[in-house]
Amino acid sequence: MNINWYPGHMKKTKEAIKKSLSLVDIVYEIVDSRIPISSQNPDIDGIIGDKPRIKILNKSDLADEKSNIEWIEYFKKVGIPAVLVDSINNKGLDDLINLSYILTEGKRKRLELKGIKNKPIRAMIVGIPNVGKSTLINSLSKRKGAKVGNRPGVTKSNQWIKVKGNIELLDTPGILWPKFEDKNVALNLAFTGAIKDELLDIENLTIKLVEKLNTISEDYIQKRYKVSIEDKSPYEIIVEIGKKRGCIISGGEVDFSKACNIILDEFRKGVMGRITLELPH
Ligand code: G4P
């Protein structure tokens, strides 16, 4: 990841987020729809406490539609309100706003009894790197108006962005860490591009990705690359794909590394189709 997490840093981050939490009515916790568990912070419940929270399943455009619905049902069952969002195409934003209203109704009613009407709902975004925090802030703010609180004397961390539906968003998201120590979590993060490629062994990673995709569905690789996966190891499948794509080095050998880069890149961009890597069950 682009941030080195160590215990002192985690403690500081937690404290900073807890401070910001006191300023908001609701928290938007963003995860990646393709890996909703791997892309969440392991301590999120403790950090947010009993503040109203919405789990935003972002990048829903890249995840399998049926699995998206399964995840929403799952979170509903465990009592966590969740919405599907595609921050690139501004999808799901109205659902997010409507749900924000539902979850803050009690507080708004109490304020109304005190004569305070139409007070904006204040929200902040939290999530691990690469889940789409900045993209969501941009897509929400594009919908309406400029920043508020953007004047001298207001610290940068306390600027509020006015968004549709009388909601104000804290302009600085809380950046959290994932559960690195779990091997599957680390792999899922690497597959989806959340860990910088320079830190990874791309060839091994692609072998693991091909293996994983084939266990989820036999179709993904076969359909995209028109290769048979039957009785072939992931390595052999990648070589096959390399040949088909003309990844050949001098001497006629397959450029394995190039083939791996193509596969990883196409998976991450959704070219292979909409694929969810982990399911509630
Ligand atoms: P962050 O602030 O949480 O770190 O994430 P950021 O908004 O920077 O988004 C990370 C990458 O994910 C970006 O890709 C962004 O365009 C993409 N992204 C964010 N939301 C969505 C979404 O709803 N759907 C899709 N398909 N993509 C989304 P990038 O610019 O290519 O960055 P990178 O992959 O080169 O790091």
PDB file of N, CA and C and ligand atoms in Angstrom, residues 2 30 34 57-62 85-91 125 127-138 173 175 192-193 268-269, ligand 1:
ATOM      1  N   ASN A   2       0.316   2.358  -0.309  1.00  0.00           N
ATOM      2  CA  ASN A   2       1.141   3.558  -0.388  1.00  0.00           C
ATOM      3  C   ASN A   2       1.423   4.176   0.986  1.00  0.00           C
ATOM      4  N   ILE A  30     -16.317   3.111   3.047  1.00  0.00           N
ATOM      5  CA  ILE A  30     -16.240   2.568   1.676  1.00  0.00           C
ATOM      6  C   ILE A  30     -15.430   1.286   1.617  1.00  0.00           C
ATOM      7  N   ARG A  34     -15.910  -5.883  -5.023  1.00  0.00           N
ATOM      8  CA  ARG A  34     -15.365  -7.177  -5.461  1.00  0.00           C
ATOM      9  C   ARG A  34     -14.807  -7.966  -4.275  1.00  0.00           C
ATOM     10  N   LEU A  57     -20.657  -0.046  -0.896  1.00  0.00           N
ATOM     11  CA  LEU A  57     -20.003  -1.042  -1.743  1.00  0.00           C
ATOM     12  C   LEU A  57     -19.693  -0.347  -3.061  1.00  0.00           C
ATOM     13  N   ASN A  58     -18.510   0.249  -3.113  1.00  0.00           N
ATOM     14  CA  ASN A  58     -18.127   1.038  -4.295  1.00  0.00           C
ATOM     15  C   ASN A  58     -17.554   0.128  -5.379  1.00  0.00           C
ATOM     16  N   LYS A  59     -17.357   0.682  -6.555  1.00  0.00           N
ATOM     17  CA  LYS A  59     -16.876  -0.076  -7.725  1.00  0.00           C
ATOM     18  C   LYS A  59     -17.851  -1.211  -8.035  1.00  0.00           C
ATOM     19  N   SER A  60     -19.124  -0.981  -7.763  1.00  0.00           N
ATOM     20  CA  SER A  60     -20.119  -2.040  -7.995  1.00  0.00           C
ATOM     21  C   SER A  60     -20.207  -2.373  -9.477  1.00  0.00           C
ATOM     22  N   ASP A  61     -19.760  -1.456 -10.335  1.00  0.00           N
ATOM     23  CA  ASP A  61     -19.754  -1.705 -11.783  1.00  0.00           C
ATOM     24  C   ASP A  61     -18.764  -2.809 -12.160  1.00  0.00           C
ATOM     25  N   LEU A  62     -17.771  -3.053 -11.291  1.00  0.00           N
ATOM     26  CA  LEU A  62     -16.764  -4.076 -11.607  1.00  0.00           C
ATOM     27  C   LEU A  62     -17.123  -5.429 -11.001  1.00  0.00           C
ATOM     28  N   VAL A  85     -22.617   1.453  -4.957  1.00  0.00           N
ATOM     29  CA  VAL A  85     -22.278   2.715  -5.606  1.00  0.00           C
ATOM     30  C   VAL A  85     -21.268   2.465  -6.722  1.00  0.00           C
ATOM     31  N   ASP A  86     -21.389   3.262  -7.778  1.00  0.00           N
ATOM     32  CA  ASP A  86     -20.376   3.295  -8.829  1.00  0.00           C
ATOM     33  C   ASP A  86     -19.987   4.766  -8.936  1.00  0.00           C
ATOM     34  N   SER A  87     -18.880   5.103  -8.291  1.00  0.00           N
ATOM     35  CA  SER A  87     -18.491   6.517  -8.185  1.00  0.00           C
ATOM     36  C   SER A  87     -18.066   7.116  -9.512  1.00  0.00           C
ATOM     37  N   ILE A  88     -17.633   6.258 -10.439  1.00  0.00           N
ATOM     38  CA  ILE A  88     -17.189   6.768 -11.733  1.00  0.00           C
ATOM     39  C   ILE A  88     -18.406   7.258 -12.522  1.00  0.00           C
ATOM     40  N   ASN A  89     -19.477   6.463 -12.480  1.00  0.00           N
ATOM     41  CA  ASN A  89     -20.665   6.821 -13.271  1.00  0.00           C
ATOM     42  C   ASN A  89     -21.787   7.428 -12.432  1.00  0.00           C
ATOM     43  N   ASN A  90     -21.445   7.876 -11.220  1.00  0.00           N
ATOM     44  CA  ASN A  90     -22.423   8.532 -10.326  1.00  0.00           C
ATOM     45  C   ASN A  90     -23.661   7.680 -10.067  1.00  0.00           C
ATOM     46  N   LYS A  91     -23.465   6.385  -9.923  1.00  0.00           N
ATOM     47  CA  LYS A  91     -24.630   5.527  -9.663  1.00  0.00           C
ATOM     48  C   LYS A  91     -24.725   5.196  -8.174  1.00  0.00           C
ATOM     49  N   ILE A 125     -16.093  10.295   5.155  1.00  0.00           N
ATOM     50  CA  ILE A 125     -15.788   9.047   4.467  1.00  0.00           C
ATOM     51  C   ILE A 125     -14.571   8.399   5.112  1.00  0.00           C
ATOM     52  N   GLY A 127     -12.051   4.665   4.857  1.00  0.00           N
ATOM     53  CA  GLY A 127     -11.790   3.440   4.092  1.00  0.00           C
ATOM     54  C   GLY A 127     -10.304   3.246   3.862  1.00  0.00           C
ATOM     55  N   ILE A 128      -9.933   2.050   3.453  1.00  0.00           N
ATOM     56  CA  ILE A 128      -8.528   1.749   3.170  1.00  0.00           C
ATOM     57  C   ILE A 128      -8.148   2.411   1.828  1.00  0.00           C
ATOM     58  N   PRO A 129      -6.850   2.522   1.502  1.00  0.00           N
ATOM     59  CA  PRO A 129      -6.475   3.120   0.227  1.00  0.00           C
ATOM     60  C   PRO A 129      -7.068   2.383  -0.973  1.00  0.00           C
ATOM     61  N   ASN A 130      -7.342   3.157  -2.023  1.00  0.00           N
ATOM     62  CA  ASN A 130      -7.746   2.626  -3.336  1.00  0.00           C
ATOM     63  C   ASN A 130      -9.206   2.146  -3.450  1.00  0.00           C
ATOM     64  N   VAL A 131     -10.005   2.309  -2.406  1.00  0.00           N
ATOM     65  CA  VAL A 131     -11.394   1.855  -2.521  1.00  0.00           C
ATOM     66  C   VAL A 131     -12.276   2.876  -3.239  1.00  0.00           C
ATOM     67  N   GLY A 132     -11.728   4.088  -3.438  1.00  0.00           N
ATOM     68  CA  GLY A 132     -12.488   5.096  -4.197  1.00  0.00           C
ATOM     69  C   GLY A 132     -12.975   6.279  -3.367  1.00  0.00           C
ATOM     70  N   LYS A 133     -12.284   6.565  -2.273  1.00  0.00           N
ATOM     71  CA  LYS A 133     -12.711   7.673  -1.406  1.00  0.00           C
ATOM     72  C   LYS A 133     -12.705   9.003  -2.152  1.00  0.00           C
ATOM     73  N   SER A 134     -11.579   9.312  -2.820  1.00  0.00           N
ATOM     74  CA  SER A 134     -11.472  10.607  -3.522  1.00  0.00           C
ATOM     75  C   SER A 134     -12.470  10.667  -4.667  1.00  0.00           C
ATOM     76  N   THR A 135     -12.597   9.550  -5.379  1.00  0.00           N
ATOM     77  CA  THR A 135     -13.524   9.528  -6.518  1.00  0.00           C
ATOM     78  C   THR A 135     -14.952   9.790  -6.035  1.00  0.00           C
ATOM     79  N   LEU A 136     -15.317   9.208  -4.913  1.00  0.00           N
ATOM     80  CA  LEU A 136     -16.677   9.413  -4.398  1.00  0.00           C
ATOM     81  C   LEU A 136     -16.870  10.867  -3.950  1.00  0.00           C
ATOM     82  N   ILE A 137     -15.871  11.424  -3.281  1.00  0.00           N
ATOM     83  CA  ILE A 137     -15.984  12.831  -2.856  1.00  0.00           C
ATOM     84  C   ILE A 137     -16.199  13.696  -4.096  1.00  0.00           C
ATOM     85  N   ASN A 138     -15.400  13.456  -5.137  1.00  0.00           N
ATOM     86  CA  ASN A 138     -15.553  14.242  -6.367  1.00  0.00           C
ATOM     87  C   ASN A 138     -16.920  14.052  -6.987  1.00  0.00           C
ATOM     88  N   PRO A 173     -10.918  12.457   3.761  1.00  0.00           N
ATOM     89  CA  PRO A 173     -11.383  11.143   4.218  1.00  0.00           C
ATOM     90  C   PRO A 173     -10.441  10.550   5.263  1.00  0.00           C
ATOM     91  N   ILE A 175      -8.215   7.680   6.285  1.00  0.00           N
ATOM     92  CA  ILE A 175      -7.565   6.555   5.582  1.00  0.00           C
ATOM     93  C   ILE A 175      -7.192   5.475   6.595  1.00  0.00           C
ATOM     94  N   THR A 192      -6.818  -6.797  -6.978  1.00  0.00           N
ATOM     95  CA  THR A 192      -7.645  -5.646  -7.372  1.00  0.00           C
ATOM     96  C   THR A 192      -6.827  -4.367  -7.562  1.00  0.00           C
ATOM     97  N   GLY A 193      -5.533  -4.441  -7.354  1.00  0.00           N
ATOM     98  CA  GLY A 193      -4.678  -3.286  -7.622  1.00  0.00           C
ATOM     99  C   GLY A 193      -4.518  -2.350  -6.443  1.00  0.00           C
ATOM    100  N   ARG A 268      -8.419  -6.220 -13.673  1.00  0.00           N
ATOM    101  CA  ARG A 268      -8.650  -5.013 -12.873  1.00  0.00           C
ATOM    102  C   ARG A 268      -9.573  -4.019 -13.563  1.00  0.00           C
ATOM    103  N   LYS A 269      -9.478  -3.956 -14.882  1.00  0.00           N
ATOM    104  CA  LYS A 269     -10.312  -2.996 -15.625  1.00  0.00           C
ATOM    105  C   LYS A 269     -11.718  -3.533 -15.880  1.00  0.00           C
TER     106      LYS A 269
HETATM  107  P1  G4P B   1      -8.861   6.301  -2.673  1.00  0.00           P
HETATM  108  O1  G4P B   1      -9.103   7.769  -2.584  1.00  0.00           O
HETATM  109  O2  G4P B   1      -9.742   5.510  -1.752  1.00  0.00           O
HETATM  110  O3  G4P B   1      -7.419   5.907  -2.487  1.00  0.00           O
HETATM  111  O4  G4P B   1      -9.259   5.795  -4.137  1.00  0.00           O
HETATM  112  P2  G4P B   1      -9.405   6.667  -5.500  1.00  0.00           P
HETATM  113  O5  G4P B   1     -10.595   7.535  -5.426  1.00  0.00           O
HETATM  114  O6  G4P B   1      -8.097   7.284  -5.807  1.00  0.00           O
HETATM  115  O7  G4P B   1      -9.716   5.491  -6.542  1.00  0.00           O
HETATM  116  C1  G4P B   1      -8.782   4.441  -6.789  1.00  0.00           C
HETATM  117  C2  G4P B   1      -8.991   3.904  -8.194  1.00  0.00           C
HETATM  118  O8  G4P B   1     -10.293   3.316  -8.276  1.00  0.00           O
HETATM  119  C3  G4P B   1      -8.981   4.968  -9.271  1.00  0.00           C
HETATM  120  O9  G4P B   1      -8.468   4.347 -10.446  1.00  0.00           O
HETATM  121  C4  G4P B   1     -10.430   5.279  -9.497  1.00  0.00           C
HETATM  122  O10 G4P B   1     -10.692   5.798 -10.772  1.00  0.00           O
HETATM  123  C5  G4P B   1     -11.041   3.911  -9.331  1.00  0.00           C
HETATM  124  N1  G4P B   1     -12.452   3.954  -8.906  1.00  0.00           N
HETATM  125  C6  G4P B   1     -12.968   4.628  -7.844  1.00  0.00           C
HETATM  126  N2  G4P B   1     -14.293   4.413  -7.753  1.00  0.00           N
HETATM  127  C7  G4P B   1     -14.634   3.586  -8.774  1.00  0.00           C
HETATM  128  C8  G4P B   1     -15.873   2.983  -9.206  1.00  0.00           C
HETATM  129  O11 G4P B   1     -16.951   3.137  -8.618  1.00  0.00           O
HETATM  130  N3  G4P B   1     -15.789   2.178 -10.310  1.00  0.00           N
HETATM  131  C9  G4P B   1     -14.624   1.945 -10.973  1.00  0.00           C
HETATM  132  N4  G4P B   1     -14.655   1.151 -12.036  1.00  0.00           N
HETATM  133  N5  G4P B   1     -13.448   2.478 -10.593  1.00  0.00           N
HETATM  134  C10 G4P B   1     -13.454   3.282  -9.503  1.00  0.00           C
HETATM  135  P3  G4P B   1      -7.192   4.879 -11.187  1.00  0.00           P
HETATM  136  O12 G4P B   1      -7.311   6.341 -11.392  1.00  0.00           O
HETATM  137  O13 G4P B   1      -6.991   4.007 -12.357  1.00  0.00           O
HETATM  138  O14 G4P B   1      -6.124   4.711 -10.124  1.00  0.00           O
HETATM  139  P4  G4P B   1      -5.051   3.585 -10.079  1.00  0.00           P
HETATM  140  O15 G4P B   1      -5.802   2.294 -10.304  1.00  0.00           O
HETATM  141  O16 G4P B   1      -4.111   3.947 -11.157  1.00  0.00           O
HETATM  142  O17 G4P B   1      -4.468   3.681  -8.682  1.00  0.00           O
END
